[in-house]
Amino acid sequence: MSRNTSSSGGSGALSHAYIHYPPLRCKNNGSTGLFYDDGNKLLISPTSNQVVSWKTSPYTPQVASTTDTITEGPVLSIRYSLDLKLIAVQRSNNEVQFWVKETGDTFSQKSKSESDTILGFFWTDCAVCDIVFVKTSGLDLYSYVPELKSLELIDSKKVNVSWYIYTHESRLVLLASGMQCKSFMGYQLSSAGIIRLPRFEMAMAKSDVNSKPVLSAEDVHIVTVYGRIYCLQVDRVAMLLHSYRFYRDAVIQQGSLPVYSTKIAVSVVDNVLLIHQVDAKVIILYDIFADSRTPVSAPLPLLIRGLPRGNISSSQSANDTSVNLYSDDWNFLVPDLVCDVSTGFLWKIHLDLEAISASSSEVPLVLEFLQRRKLEAKKAKDLCLELLRSIMIERRPLPVIFRAVNVLVTSFAYSLKTGSYSKSTPVNSSSSSGVPENSSGNKPGETSGGGFSTSDSEDNINLKKENGENLMVSEDQQESQSQVVTSATIPPDELYTFVFASVEEEMSAFADASYLFSILLEFIRSANLEKIKVHPNIYVLAVRLLGRNERYAELGQFVLNKIIEPSKEVAVELLEGVGSHNIQTRKLGVDMLRQLSLHHDYVVLLVQDGCYLEALRYARKHKVSTVRPSLFLEAAYASNDPQHLAAVLRFFGEFIPGFGTTSEHTTYIRALADMPSSITV
């Protein structure tokens, strides 16, 4: 691979996807080829009598290889059983040879006739069989019998097959037939059993009336996105990429995407569809969760990052690297790997979320995109917080801010509803809020032990709904899902800390308070609609902003109508913050303490206001025993009214058993005696 400075992915590089140096090196002496075992995520390099393999998941460039011994012979295909106890090697068009790793025993399975060609095979976790042979006559389903060290034929699916494609990720095999290879049968072999798809045909344009273009296997791709299975088909004449969605009882064409290259490769990274325009040497990103065929961003090249400077030739140009990045030796592997078979380099494709988020001015759409990311959830979350904060600092139009806020609120609400977020913030468990439109940190719909859902599940809300049940992949079948440890969704307390409070600190103008309050009000409205408990500090900030603009009448209405929810924190702000400038606002705080039955705080407040006799009556009525007697005694003594002090002493003598023997009683009895016109207690 040629390398140069511009391909190293510096800060100024324009790209939304990249591979990182160093790669996983899978080259060994005497290798007869490279094979990808997607069932076990192994890259395999056989020699004349050995099998060298590298684990590709989790992807680690420094991973050590493992070696197994086999007998000499040709290798057309090779795969380990899913429990890694057997090795299967296709030796010819009619024979597959097996090795039992533990004992070294071997056996073979052959076609019954020379004309019945074995096109390939794959191991499966299907409930009824262990391995499937794909032949020109259809499928043969076998179980492995350890005692006999042989295969037992369980079933055969008779159908003419020209070629096939299969991914372990989807558990789906598509069988092509017909003169143009555009007629397909499909079977999904999952832990729930075998499901047969109805036969369907793929669309192919003709260059002229008499032409009959033939569809090749390299033009058909099975992809799994958000737990749903699609087939993407390149129409070279029409220069379109047709999309098909699989249902239990139907295969529905979902539309088409334009392509700009006769050779197309497909990757899926964190549920984002990457369409590699190989001839044009660029990638177009699509997020097909949303009901849109609009690309996430403009077409941009794939970059290599992390190259050591010593390996970069100053005489090479950017075009040299771009050409070699999409050489004929590149083989794209499901879902996000690419192998250079000439060098044995295996690369993992990554998304640059920061570059993607910076590439669009449509911040609400970018937030929707980021909220759905899971592989780099923390980075996505941080970008969301920074984006919202930035557009508020820039004073973008309020409708834009409102849309952005609603994206984050509905996404958080949905994550609570689906259980993909730890409920650190109290919520109404009976929430009946709807599924967010165009925003979700959602988990793809799961199935009960199999590959199909029973209805068009909620994660499909923004895709066109069709009659019929979805062909799905359960969560345990998806590597990307099993790696999810967190969510990009943002709870209200973090929005307050990292956005609202931060923006308030930078506000200077009088109008800024009204601007920020409008945003808070929209957040509160959206949160209430989703039945999310709003953090009290957000209400406190709302009170403070209204007070800053002296909007006391409005503040009163917001409090009385409980748009600003009552809490101790809000009451304190009404009393000691805004209330210090407006007596009516302070009264709202007093009433809120009583409304919340915060009896101790209410009694202390009355004493501070000099209403200690009223405080005593309130304490007696509500049995408040947590207030220190000295608080009342000090206030009564400071009034210089012996009648008040005597009344307080009598109250505590009756209210607190043993009060007459305390040092406080002794101290204030003496003080009472020293006061003019003293009264005997």
XYZ file of C-alpha atoms in Angstrom, residues 9-286:
278
model
C -6.149 11.711 8.519
C -4.908 14.955 10.016
C -7.236 17.528 11.528
C -7.742 19.177 8.170
C -8.543 15.970 6.301
C -12.020 15.756 4.824
C -13.475 12.339 5.502
C -16.293 10.765 7.450
C -14.872 7.247 7.546
C -11.388 5.952 8.126
C -9.208 2.924 8.765
C -6.523 3.052 11.417
C -2.908 2.008 11.190
C -1.600 -0.526 12.087
C -3.813 -3.180 10.498
C -4.155 -6.771 11.597
C -1.476 -8.597 9.615
C -2.703 -11.984 8.417
C 0.080 -13.054 6.087
C 2.084 -16.206 6.747
C 4.689 -18.150 4.813
C 3.308 -20.748 2.457
C -0.205 -19.289 2.487
C -2.450 -20.566 -0.272
C -5.045 -17.812 0.195
C -7.189 -15.921 2.709
C -10.684 -16.994 3.768
C -13.155 -15.266 6.093
C -15.177 -17.408 8.492
C -17.925 -14.964 9.459
C -19.600 -17.471 11.762
C -16.598 -17.362 14.097
C -15.169 -13.989 12.996
C -11.948 -15.637 11.887
C -9.606 -14.732 9.049
C -8.027 -17.983 7.897
C -4.812 -18.509 5.963
C -4.219 -22.200 5.108
C -0.895 -23.620 4.021
C -0.253 -27.042 2.507
C -0.770 -28.801 5.853
C -1.769 -26.141 8.394
C -4.568 -23.720 9.137
C -3.478 -20.374 10.600
C -6.299 -18.151 11.870
C -6.755 -14.763 13.524
C -9.725 -13.684 15.631
C -11.164 -10.477 14.170
C -13.686 -9.658 16.898
C -13.023 -7.788 19.017
C -10.722 -6.234 16.452
C -7.159 -5.984 17.789
C -4.227 -5.512 15.388
C -1.872 -7.246 17.838
C -3.957 -10.424 18.179
C -1.918 -13.636 18.042
C -2.665 -16.305 15.471
C -3.639 -19.900 16.222
C -2.548 -22.914 14.198
C -4.197 -26.276 13.476
C -2.853 -29.153 11.402
C -4.650 -30.660 8.406
C -3.614 -32.958 5.602
C -2.326 -31.635 2.328
C -4.725 -30.849 -0.471
C -6.532 -28.052 -2.313
C -8.603 -25.582 -0.285
C -11.622 -24.091 -2.069
C -13.286 -22.992 1.165
C -12.680 -23.464 4.882
C -14.741 -22.859 8.010
C -14.640 -23.911 11.653
C -17.745 -25.297 13.339
C -19.403 -22.756 15.628
C -18.068 -24.579 18.700
C -14.598 -24.609 17.070
C -14.330 -28.392 17.509
C -14.310 -29.250 13.801
C -12.657 -27.852 10.698
C -14.423 -28.229 7.352
C -12.455 -27.816 4.124
C -13.992 -27.960 0.666
C -11.511 -29.994 -1.368
C -13.321 -30.022 -4.707
C -16.671 -29.316 -6.324
C -17.929 -32.598 -4.891
C -16.203 -33.114 -1.540
C -15.924 -31.462 1.874
C -13.400 -32.922 4.316
C -13.713 -32.654 8.122
C -11.153 -32.755 10.959
C -12.021 -33.390 14.597
C -9.547 -31.114 16.360
C -9.461 -33.032 19.640
C -8.622 -36.427 18.137
C -7.287 -35.592 14.686
C -9.849 -37.939 13.128
C -11.067 -37.066 9.657
C -14.016 -37.920 7.429
C -15.501 -36.642 4.174
C -18.909 -35.837 2.730
C -19.327 -36.089 -1.040
C -22.014 -35.271 -3.570
C -23.975 -38.238 -4.847
C -23.244 -37.337 -8.456
C -20.423 -35.547 -10.236
C -22.892 -33.124 -11.818
C -24.222 -32.009 -8.413
C -21.678 -29.297 -7.676
C -21.063 -28.028 -4.138
C -21.053 -24.236 -4.420
C -20.144 -23.774 -0.768
C -21.194 -24.500 2.806
C -21.753 -22.817 6.162
C -22.178 -23.873 9.782
C -25.331 -22.778 11.570
C -26.867 -22.545 15.034
C -30.198 -23.591 13.548
C -32.304 -25.824 15.787
C -32.571 -28.602 13.179
C -29.087 -28.842 11.621
C -25.415 -28.023 12.148
C -24.105 -27.443 8.635
C -25.626 -26.582 5.262
C -24.215 -27.502 1.857
C -25.269 -25.201 -0.984
C -25.299 -27.136 -4.238
C -26.488 -26.477 -7.750
C -29.485 -28.686 -6.897
C -30.400 -26.799 -3.714
C -29.610 -27.069 0.010
C -28.578 -30.146 1.979
C -29.022 -29.794 5.730
C -26.842 -32.033 7.899
C -26.384 -32.748 11.579
C -23.024 -33.820 12.933
C -23.041 -37.156 14.784
C -19.977 -37.201 17.078
C -20.284 -40.900 17.933
C -20.143 -41.888 14.268
C -17.850 -39.035 13.202
C -20.074 -38.413 10.241
C -22.882 -36.198 8.965
C -26.537 -37.202 8.951
C -28.747 -35.730 6.201
C -31.729 -34.059 7.869
C -33.439 -32.396 4.917
C -32.939 -31.220 1.339
C -34.389 -28.104 -0.270
C -34.581 -28.744 -3.999
C -34.099 -25.654 -6.143
C -31.851 -24.810 -9.081
C -28.999 -22.601 -7.867
C -26.591 -20.570 -10.023
C -24.854 -18.899 -7.094
C -25.622 -17.904 -3.505
C -24.767 -15.395 -0.793
C -24.961 -15.948 2.951
C -24.085 -13.970 6.065
C -23.964 -15.478 9.522
C -25.004 -12.097 10.912
C -28.414 -12.380 9.208
C -28.599 -16.216 9.215
C -30.014 -15.707 5.711
C -29.023 -17.519 2.524
C -30.163 -16.210 -0.865
C -30.160 -18.591 -3.824
C -29.969 -17.090 -7.324
C -31.389 -18.869 -10.365
C -32.638 -18.211 -13.887
C -30.885 -17.120 -17.073
C -30.212 -13.657 -15.647
C -29.692 -14.900 -12.065
C -32.274 -12.405 -10.873
C -34.794 -14.881 -9.440
C -34.227 -15.628 -5.752
C -35.245 -18.044 -3.046
C -34.303 -17.314 0.554
C -34.049 -19.282 3.780
C -33.289 -18.008 7.246
C -31.770 -20.684 9.465
C -31.801 -19.385 13.032
C -32.130 -20.857 16.498
C -35.913 -20.643 16.040
C -35.842 -22.965 13.050
C -36.009 -22.553 9.286
C -38.114 -19.910 7.594
C -38.599 -19.984 3.839
C -39.030 -16.667 2.081
C -41.293 -16.354 -0.924
C -39.562 -16.351 -4.287
C -38.867 -12.858 -5.630
C -37.150 -11.185 -8.561
C -34.703 -8.312 -8.548
C -35.095 -5.353 -10.874
C -32.647 -5.037 -13.747
C -32.710 -2.345 -16.402
C -31.810 -3.163 -20.012
C -29.402 -1.178 -22.136
C -31.506 -2.126 -25.190
C -34.551 -4.239 -25.935
C -32.638 -7.410 -26.732
C -30.070 -7.271 -23.926
C -30.353 -9.619 -20.968
C -27.798 -8.564 -18.353
C -26.798 -11.270 -15.887
C -26.718 -10.454 -12.192
C -23.516 -11.505 -10.420
C -22.972 -12.366 -6.770
C -20.691 -9.371 -6.259
C -23.615 -7.068 -7.066
C -25.847 -8.388 -4.270
C -25.266 -7.623 -0.597
C -27.103 -8.744 2.546
C -26.933 -6.095 5.268
C -28.290 -5.968 8.789
C -29.232 -2.481 9.977
C -31.051 -1.711 13.243
C -31.807 -5.419 13.548
C -33.601 -5.491 10.202
C -32.369 -7.427 7.194
C -32.051 -5.820 3.783
C -30.685 -6.869 0.437
C -28.904 -4.271 -1.690
C -28.590 -4.930 -5.417
C -26.493 -2.988 -7.894
C -28.200 -2.285 -11.220
C -25.232 -1.430 -13.434
C -27.349 -0.289 -16.379
C -29.628 2.022 -14.383
C -26.754 3.016 -12.051
C -28.989 2.430 -9.057
C -28.684 0.506 -5.826
C -32.028 -1.185 -5.191
C -33.016 -1.903 -1.609
C -35.209 -4.840 -0.548
C -36.627 -5.408 2.921
C -37.314 -8.951 4.100
C -40.542 -9.903 5.831
C -41.696 -13.340 6.875
C -44.198 -13.547 4.040
C -42.939 -10.935 1.581
C -39.902 -9.226 0.129
C -40.630 -5.555 -0.492
C -38.511 -3.209 -2.573
C -37.831 -0.154 -0.420
C -36.576 2.235 -3.065
C -33.293 2.933 -4.806
C -30.154 4.946 -4.217
C -28.027 6.477 -6.976
C -24.552 5.053 -7.520
C -21.626 6.649 -9.295
C -19.445 3.606 -9.897
C -19.899 0.342 -11.756
C -18.270 -1.420 -8.822
C -19.945 -1.003 -5.443
C -18.941 -2.322 -2.023
C -21.052 -2.136 1.119
C -20.153 -1.855 4.790
C -22.244 -1.288 7.904
C -20.684 0.572 10.822
C -22.818 1.157 13.908
C -25.989 0.714 11.829
C -24.838 3.318 9.296
C -24.776 2.117 5.692
C -21.518 2.887 3.866
C -21.737 2.647 0.084
C -18.223 2.495 -1.346
C -18.133 3.948 -4.862
C -15.045 1.940 -5.777
C -14.318 3.569 -9.158
C -14.904 7.072 -7.785
C -12.973 6.177 -4.600
C -15.476 7.815 -2.264
C -17.988 6.691 0.363
C -21.590 7.813 0.719
C -23.204 7.343 4.141
C -26.894 6.561 4.686
